[in-house]
Short mmCIF file of C-alpha atoms in Angstrom, two decimals:
data_model
loop_
_atom_site.label_atom_id
_atom_site.label_comp_id
_atom_site.label_asym_id
_atom_site.label_seq_id
_atom_site.Cartn_x
_atom_site.Cartn_y
_atom_site.Cartn_z
CA MET K 1 118.04 -94.31 -38.40
CA SER K 2 121.48 -92.74 -38.84
CA VAL K 3 123.69 -94.72 -41.20
CA THR K 4 126.38 -94.80 -38.54
CA GLU K 5 124.15 -96.45 -35.94
CA PRO K 6 123.83 -100.25 -35.63
CA PRO K 7 120.96 -101.44 -37.82
CA SER K 8 117.77 -102.59 -36.19
CA SER K 9 116.29 -106.02 -36.73
CA GLY K 10 113.96 -104.40 -39.26
CA ALA K 11 116.79 -103.35 -41.59
CA PRO K 12 115.81 -103.43 -45.28
CA ASP K 13 116.50 -106.45 -47.42
CA ALA K 14 120.02 -106.53 -48.92
CA ALA K 15 118.58 -106.23 -52.44
CA ALA K 16 117.05 -102.82 -51.69
CA PRO K 17 120.31 -100.80 -51.93
CA GLY K 18 121.07 -102.28 -55.33
CA GLU K 19 117.59 -101.46 -56.60
CA LEU K 20 117.79 -97.87 -55.35
CA ARG K 21 121.21 -97.41 -56.91
CA ALA K 22 120.11 -98.91 -60.24
CA ALA K 23 117.07 -96.63 -60.41
CA MET K 24 119.20 -93.52 -59.87
CA LEU K 25 121.80 -94.70 -62.37
CA GLU K 26 119.05 -94.99 -65.00
CA ARG K 27 118.35 -91.31 -64.38
CA VAL K 28 122.06 -90.57 -64.77
CA GLU K 29 122.03 -92.23 -68.20
CA ALA K 30 118.97 -90.22 -69.20
CA ARG K 31 120.63 -87.02 -68.00
CA LEU K 32 123.77 -87.70 -70.02
CA ALA K 33 121.81 -88.52 -73.15
CA GLY K 34 119.49 -85.54 -72.78
CA PHE K 35 122.27 -83.07 -72.03
CA LEU K 36 124.38 -84.14 -75.01
CA ALA K 37 121.37 -84.25 -77.35
CA GLY K 38 120.53 -80.68 -76.31
CA GLU K 39 124.08 -79.55 -77.02
CA ARG K 40 123.97 -81.22 -80.39
CA ARG K 41 120.69 -79.50 -81.33
CA GLU K 42 121.96 -76.10 -80.22
CA TRP K 43 125.21 -76.34 -82.17
CA ALA K 44 123.46 -77.75 -85.24
CA GLU K 45 121.55 -74.46 -85.41
CA LEU K 46 124.55 -72.24 -84.66
CA ASN K 47 127.20 -73.97 -86.77
CA PRO K 48 126.66 -77.51 -88.08
CA ASP K 49 130.42 -78.13 -88.37
CA ALA K 50 130.72 -77.83 -84.57
CA VAL K 51 128.50 -80.87 -84.13
CA GLU K 52 131.50 -83.09 -84.94
CA LEU K 53 133.17 -82.01 -81.71
CA VAL K 54 130.05 -82.57 -79.60
CA ASP K 55 129.63 -85.96 -81.27
CA CYS K 56 133.19 -86.87 -80.28
CA VAL K 57 132.20 -86.51 -76.61
CA ALA K 58 128.80 -88.15 -77.11
CA HIS K 59 130.30 -91.13 -78.94
CA MET K 60 132.66 -91.87 -76.06
CA VAL K 61 129.85 -91.60 -73.50
CA ALA K 62 127.56 -93.86 -75.54
CA SER K 63 130.23 -96.45 -76.41
CA GLY K 64 129.92 -98.27 -73.10
CA GLY K 65 132.09 -98.20 -70.04
CA LYS K 66 131.59 -99.51 -66.56
CA ARG K 67 130.12 -96.30 -65.08
CA LEU K 68 132.11 -96.99 -61.91
CA ARG K 69 132.46 -93.39 -60.84
CA PRO K 70 128.75 -92.53 -61.07
CA SER K 71 127.93 -95.82 -59.39
CA PHE K 72 130.19 -95.21 -56.38
CA CYS K 73 128.93 -91.62 -56.11
CA ILE K 74 125.28 -92.70 -56.07
CA ALA K 75 125.98 -95.55 -53.63
CA ALA K 76 127.63 -93.18 -51.15
CA TYR K 77 124.86 -90.62 -51.57
CA LEU K 78 122.14 -93.17 -50.82
CA ALA K 79 124.08 -94.88 -48.02
CA ALA K 80 124.50 -91.48 -46.36
CA GLY K 81 120.74 -90.98 -46.38
CA GLY K 82 120.37 -88.91 -49.55
CA ASP K 83 116.98 -88.41 -51.22
CA PRO K 84 116.63 -90.81 -54.21
CA ALA K 85 114.63 -88.13 -56.04
CA SER K 86 117.55 -85.65 -56.01
CA ASP K 87 118.54 -84.00 -59.26
CA GLN K 88 121.79 -82.68 -57.75
CA ALA K 89 123.13 -86.19 -57.14
CA VAL K 90 122.16 -87.26 -60.66
CA ASP K 91 123.95 -84.24 -62.14
CA ALA K 92 127.07 -84.90 -60.05
CA ALA K 93 127.17 -88.55 -61.12
CA ALA K 94 126.74 -87.53 -64.77
CA ALA K 95 129.54 -84.98 -64.32
CA LEU K 96 131.84 -87.75 -63.12
CA GLU K 97 131.19 -89.73 -66.30
CA LEU K 98 131.90 -86.68 -68.46
CA LEU K 99 135.13 -86.06 -66.55
CA HIS K 100 136.06 -89.69 -67.21
CA THR K 101 135.24 -89.19 -70.89
CA SER K 102 137.59 -86.20 -70.92
CA ALA K 103 140.38 -88.23 -69.33
CA LEU K 104 139.95 -91.14 -71.76
CA LEU K 105 140.06 -88.89 -74.83
CA HIS K 106 143.30 -87.37 -73.57
CA ASP K 107 144.75 -90.70 -72.40
CA ASP K 108 144.36 -92.22 -75.84
CA VAL K 109 146.39 -89.37 -77.34
CA PHE K 110 149.07 -89.63 -74.63
CA ASP K 111 149.36 -93.38 -75.20
CA ALA K 112 149.03 -93.29 -79.02
CA SER K 113 146.33 -95.92 -78.54
CA GLU K 114 144.46 -97.05 -81.64
CA LEU K 115 141.57 -98.83 -79.89
CA ARG K 116 139.15 -98.00 -77.11
CA ARG K 117 136.24 -100.34 -76.31
CA ASN K 118 137.00 -102.30 -79.47
CA GLU K 119 136.59 -99.22 -81.70
CA PRO K 120 139.08 -96.79 -83.23
CA THR K 121 139.98 -94.05 -80.78
CA ALA K 122 138.79 -90.49 -81.39
CA HIS K 123 142.13 -89.23 -82.66
CA MET K 124 142.36 -92.17 -85.08
CA ARG K 125 138.81 -91.63 -86.39
CA HIS K 126 139.40 -87.95 -87.04
CA ALA K 127 142.80 -88.53 -88.62
CA THR K 128 141.05 -90.89 -91.04
CA LEU K 129 138.35 -88.29 -91.73
CA HIS K 130 141.06 -85.72 -92.49
CA THR K 131 142.65 -88.08 -95.00
CA ASP K 132 139.34 -89.13 -96.58
CA ARG K 133 138.35 -85.49 -97.08
CA GLY K 134 141.66 -84.62 -98.71
CA TRP K 135 142.32 -81.78 -96.28
CA HIS K 136 145.58 -79.88 -95.85
CA GLY K 137 148.11 -80.46 -93.09
CA GLU K 138 149.06 -83.56 -91.15
CA ALA K 139 146.20 -86.00 -90.55
CA ARG K 140 147.69 -87.36 -87.32
CA ARG K 141 148.10 -83.90 -85.83
CA TYR K 142 144.54 -82.97 -86.81
CA GLY K 143 143.11 -86.09 -85.20
CA GLU K 144 145.01 -85.51 -81.97
CA SER K 145 143.92 -81.86 -81.89
CA VAL K 146 140.27 -82.84 -82.22
CA ALA K 147 140.58 -85.45 -79.46
CA ILE K 148 142.25 -82.96 -77.09
CA LEU K 149 139.59 -80.34 -77.76
CA ALA K 150 136.84 -82.93 -77.28
CA GLY K 151 138.42 -83.93 -73.98
CA ASN K 152 138.45 -80.29 -72.92
CA LEU K 153 134.82 -79.95 -73.95
CA GLY K 154 133.93 -82.98 -71.84
CA LEU K 155 135.54 -81.30 -68.83
CA VAL K 156 133.60 -78.07 -69.51
CA TYR K 157 130.35 -80.05 -69.69
CA ALA K 158 131.20 -81.76 -66.40
CA GLN K 159 131.83 -78.41 -64.74
CA ARG K 160 128.48 -77.11 -65.99
CA LEU K 161 126.65 -80.04 -64.43
CA MET K 162 128.38 -79.36 -61.10
CA ASP K 163 127.27 -75.70 -61.01
CA GLY K 164 124.19 -76.43 -58.91
CA SER K 165 125.99 -78.47 -56.25
CA SER K 166 126.64 -77.37 -52.69
CA PRO K 167 129.88 -75.52 -51.84
CA HIS K 168 131.15 -78.61 -49.98
CA ALA K 169 130.50 -80.84 -53.01
CA ARG K 170 132.21 -78.35 -55.34
CA ARG K 171 135.28 -78.36 -53.07
CA VAL K 172 135.44 -82.16 -53.30
CA TRP K 173 135.02 -81.88 -57.08
CA GLY K 174 137.88 -79.39 -57.32
CA GLU K 175 140.15 -81.69 -55.32
CA LEU K 176 139.18 -84.62 -57.54
CA CYS K 177 139.97 -82.76 -60.77
CA THR K 178 143.27 -81.43 -59.41
CA GLU K 179 144.42 -84.86 -58.25
CA LEU K 180 143.56 -86.38 -61.62
CA MET K 181 145.59 -83.81 -63.56
CA VAL K 182 148.62 -84.03 -61.27
CA GLY K 183 148.46 -87.84 -61.29
CA GLN K 184 148.33 -87.83 -65.10
CA PHE K 185 151.40 -85.59 -65.25
CA LEU K 186 153.38 -87.77 -62.83
CA ASP K 187 152.42 -90.85 -64.86
CA VAL K 188 153.76 -89.24 -68.06
CA ARG K 189 156.87 -88.06 -66.22
CA ALA K 190 157.56 -91.48 -64.69
CA ALA K 191 157.33 -93.10 -68.13
CA ALA K 192 159.89 -90.66 -69.51
CA ARG K 193 162.20 -91.07 -66.50
CA PHE K 194 161.79 -94.87 -66.47
CA GLN K 195 163.30 -95.70 -63.10
CA PRO K 196 161.68 -98.24 -60.76
CA ASP K 197 160.17 -96.44 -57.78
CA VAL K 198 157.57 -98.46 -55.87
CA PRO K 199 156.41 -95.60 -53.57
CA LEU K 200 155.99 -93.25 -56.55
CA ALA K 201 154.23 -95.91 -58.61
CA ARG K 202 151.85 -96.54 -55.74
CA TRP K 203 151.23 -92.82 -55.35
CA ILE K 204 150.49 -92.44 -59.07
CA ALA K 205 148.13 -95.43 -58.96
CA LEU K 206 146.23 -93.80 -56.11
CA PHE K 207 145.95 -90.31 -57.55
CA LYS K 208 145.68 -90.99 -61.28
CA SER K 209 143.10 -93.71 -60.85
CA GLY K 210 142.37 -94.79 -57.28
CA ARG K 211 141.13 -91.59 -55.70
CA TYR K 212 139.52 -90.42 -58.92
CA THR K 213 137.72 -93.72 -59.54
CA VAL K 214 136.49 -94.61 -56.06
CA SER K 215 137.51 -92.43 -53.13
CA ARG K 216 136.52 -89.00 -54.47
CA PRO K 217 133.24 -90.15 -56.11
CA LEU K 218 132.29 -91.64 -52.72
CA ALA K 219 133.25 -88.40 -50.98
CA LEU K 220 131.25 -86.40 -53.53
CA GLY K 221 128.12 -88.49 -53.00
CA ALA K 222 128.46 -88.34 -49.22
CA ALA K 223 129.01 -84.56 -49.34
CA LEU K 224 125.81 -84.09 -51.35
CA ALA K 225 123.90 -86.09 -48.73
CA GLY K 226 125.52 -84.40 -45.72
CA GLY K 227 127.20 -87.58 -44.48
CA SER K 228 128.67 -87.71 -40.98
CA PRO K 229 132.44 -87.38 -40.37
CA ARG K 230 132.58 -91.02 -39.29
CA LEU K 231 130.97 -92.15 -42.52
CA LEU K 232 133.25 -89.92 -44.59
CA ALA K 233 136.29 -91.46 -42.87
CA ALA K 234 135.03 -94.97 -43.63
CA PHE K 235 134.42 -94.08 -47.28
CA GLU K 236 137.93 -92.59 -47.49
CA GLU K 237 139.56 -95.78 -46.21
CA TYR K 238 137.37 -98.00 -48.37
CA GLY K 239 137.83 -95.80 -51.44
CA LEU K 240 141.60 -95.61 -51.27
CA ALA K 241 141.88 -99.38 -50.82
CA VAL K 242 139.48 -100.26 -53.65
CA GLY K 243 140.94 -97.57 -55.89
CA GLU K 244 144.45 -98.92 -55.55
CA ALA K 245 143.25 -102.47 -56.17
CA PHE K 246 141.36 -101.24 -59.24
CA GLN K 247 144.51 -99.68 -60.72
CA LEU K 248 146.54 -102.79 -59.98
CA ARG K 249 143.96 -104.84 -61.88
CA ASP K 250 144.42 -102.42 -64.80
CA ASP K 251 148.16 -103.15 -64.67
CA LEU K 252 147.51 -106.90 -64.76
CA LEU K 253 144.96 -106.65 -67.56
CA ASP K 254 147.41 -104.69 -69.68
CA ALA K 255 150.22 -107.18 -69.05
CA PHE K 256 148.23 -110.42 -69.14
CA GLY K 257 144.83 -109.64 -70.65
CA SER K 258 143.48 -110.19 -74.14
CA ALA K 259 142.86 -107.24 -76.47
CA GLU K 260 139.69 -108.97 -77.70
CA VAL K 261 138.30 -108.93 -74.15
CA THR K 262 139.64 -105.61 -72.85
CA GLY K 263 138.85 -103.68 -76.03
CA LYS K 264 142.30 -102.00 -75.95
CA PRO K 265 145.69 -102.95 -77.37
CA ALA K 266 147.50 -105.46 -75.15
CA ARG K 267 150.85 -104.67 -73.48
CA LEU K 268 150.30 -100.94 -74.06
CA ASP K 269 151.99 -100.09 -70.74
CA PHE K 270 155.11 -101.90 -71.97
CA LYS K 271 155.09 -100.01 -75.26
CA GLN K 272 154.62 -96.67 -73.52
CA HIS K 273 157.37 -97.20 -70.91
CA LYS K 274 154.73 -96.97 -68.13
CA MET K 275 156.32 -97.36 -64.71
CA THR K 276 153.32 -99.16 -63.20
CA LEU K 277 153.42 -100.69 -59.75
CA LEU K 278 153.72 -104.11 -61.41
CA MET K 279 156.82 -103.02 -63.35
CA SER K 280 158.25 -101.23 -60.32
CA PHE K 281 158.00 -104.45 -58.32
CA ALA K 282 159.56 -106.40 -61.15
CA LEU K 283 162.45 -104.04 -61.94
CA SER K 284 163.23 -103.33 -58.26
CA ASP K 285 163.24 -106.93 -57.02
CA GLU K 286 163.91 -109.25 -59.95
CA PRO K 287 167.39 -109.22 -61.56
CA GLU K 288 166.13 -111.39 -64.44
CA VAL K 289 163.52 -108.76 -65.34
CA ARG K 290 166.08 -105.94 -65.13
CA ALA K 291 168.47 -107.89 -67.35
CA LEU K 292 165.77 -108.55 -69.93
CA VAL K 293 164.32 -105.03 -70.03
CA GLY K 294 167.38 -102.85 -69.51
CA ASP K 295 166.45 -99.33 -70.63
CA ASP K 296 164.25 -100.47 -73.51
CA LEU K 297 160.85 -101.66 -72.29
CA PRO K 298 159.14 -101.02 -75.67
CA GLY K 299 161.88 -103.07 -77.40
CA THR K 300 161.52 -106.01 -75.03
CA ASP K 301 159.79 -109.06 -76.45
CA PRO K 302 156.33 -108.88 -74.82
CA ASP K 303 155.81 -112.65 -74.77
CA GLU K 304 159.19 -113.22 -73.11
CA LEU K 305 158.49 -110.52 -70.52
CA HIS K 306 155.00 -111.93 -69.94
CA ALA K 307 156.40 -115.39 -69.21
CA LEU K 308 159.14 -113.98 -66.98
CA LEU K 309 156.67 -111.95 -64.88
CA ILE K 310 154.71 -115.14 -64.23
CA ARG K 311 157.79 -117.27 -63.53
CA THR K 312 159.25 -114.78 -61.05
CA GLY K 313 155.97 -114.50 -59.16
CA ILE K 314 155.33 -110.82 -59.85
CA ARG K 315 151.80 -111.50 -61.02
CA ASP K 316 151.06 -113.40 -57.81
CA ARG K 317 152.55 -110.59 -55.71
CA VAL K 318 150.24 -108.05 -57.31
CA GLU K 319 147.24 -110.36 -56.81
CA ALA K 320 148.18 -110.62 -53.13
CA VAL K 321 148.25 -106.84 -52.78
CA ILE K 322 144.83 -106.66 -54.46
CA ALA K 323 143.38 -109.21 -52.01
CA GLU K 324 144.86 -107.35 -49.04
CA ARG K 325 143.42 -104.04 -50.25
CA LEU K 326 139.95 -105.56 -50.62
CA LYS K 327 140.11 -106.90 -47.07
CA VAL K 328 140.91 -103.40 -45.79
CA ALA K 329 138.01 -101.98 -47.79
CA ASP K 330 135.55 -104.54 -46.49
CA GLU K 331 136.53 -103.87 -42.88
CA ALA K 332 136.25 -100.11 -43.36
CA VAL K 333 132.53 -100.19 -44.22
CA SER K 334 131.45 -103.22 -42.20
CA THR K 335 131.11 -101.24 -38.95
CA ALA K 336 130.14 -97.85 -40.42
CA LEU K 337 127.13 -98.94 -42.48
CA PRO K 338 124.03 -101.10 -42.03
CA PRO K 339 124.70 -104.66 -43.25
CA ALA K 340 122.71 -104.18 -46.47
CA TRP K 341 124.81 -101.21 -47.57
CA ALA K 342 128.07 -102.77 -46.37
CA ALA K 343 127.24 -105.84 -48.48
CA GLN K 344 126.42 -103.63 -51.45
CA LEU K 345 129.76 -101.84 -51.28
CA HIS K 346 131.58 -105.14 -50.78
CA ALA K 347 129.92 -106.49 -53.96
CA MET K 348 130.78 -103.31 -55.87
CA ALA K 349 134.44 -103.60 -54.84
CA GLN K 350 134.60 -107.22 -55.96
CA ALA K 351 133.01 -106.37 -59.32
CA ALA K 352 135.36 -103.42 -59.89
CA VAL K 353 138.52 -105.34 -59.06
CA TYR K 354 137.90 -108.90 -60.27
CA ARG K 355 136.99 -107.95 -63.81
CA GLU K 356 138.20 -109.03 -67.24
CA LYS K 357 138.23 -105.61 -68.93
#
């Protein structure tokens, strides 16, 4: 049966998609572990000092994470009729996690973040190693250099895993990587400029996180399976909606979450002058917030700003946008997929967006 046709009365049980996806994701984990272990062995023979850089990538991969990008990729691949035994799909999903690892290593340097997943960030660990070893030069600069190189290495590893993919899948991959880099630049630029701009903030949320987290991984999985144009269009609509909601949840978790739960420093967006959609709403529409913040978001008392964002209803406005985006996503896949797969993607969207970290 084509995935774009109405399901028959003999459609598989709704649990089956989740089981298929989980089985493939186990293979993704094994692929990541095996690939990085092989790199470690090879470099240990060539130059043992180089192992520290490989370990920097491997540590980030092994430290946890939600594996959202591989999960959406595999879901789309299977929903589009892909073979569960495929190695190509497993490699592509593993590549997405390595790309994410690259982005996180760089993000932590950009944001001067000291914690990631409740552990010291890579640049902090290596700055400490520099100091402990009594080496020459500036420890901070050394740590940041190692983290940037490790992030670059993660991207190289991701590209290597994509080498065996189809031309169509590699085109999607290229678009994904390009959008991520441009979105990252515009995020850094918006923080430096620090002017409320709701359309720009929404655009950055989509390209820095939304498309890269949901929409493009779905497109990559569907491309590997040869999905129909109708299915690709449904995944695009679903992915953009869920991706934006995902980024908005990130904004809320930074502003209102607990560092103990999220594993990252709280209020980091405030400290880094990030012009998130939440802050764009607040500074564009709320005179009290503009008066409090002025041109000095990092110098604003975070507890006072936190209370003001609640009192002025900004938090509720963002929650309303999240709910609206999820409704759009649900409708996008409800008619394009059999009920079991539509329910699976609905559950994945809820889990991605209504999370605590």
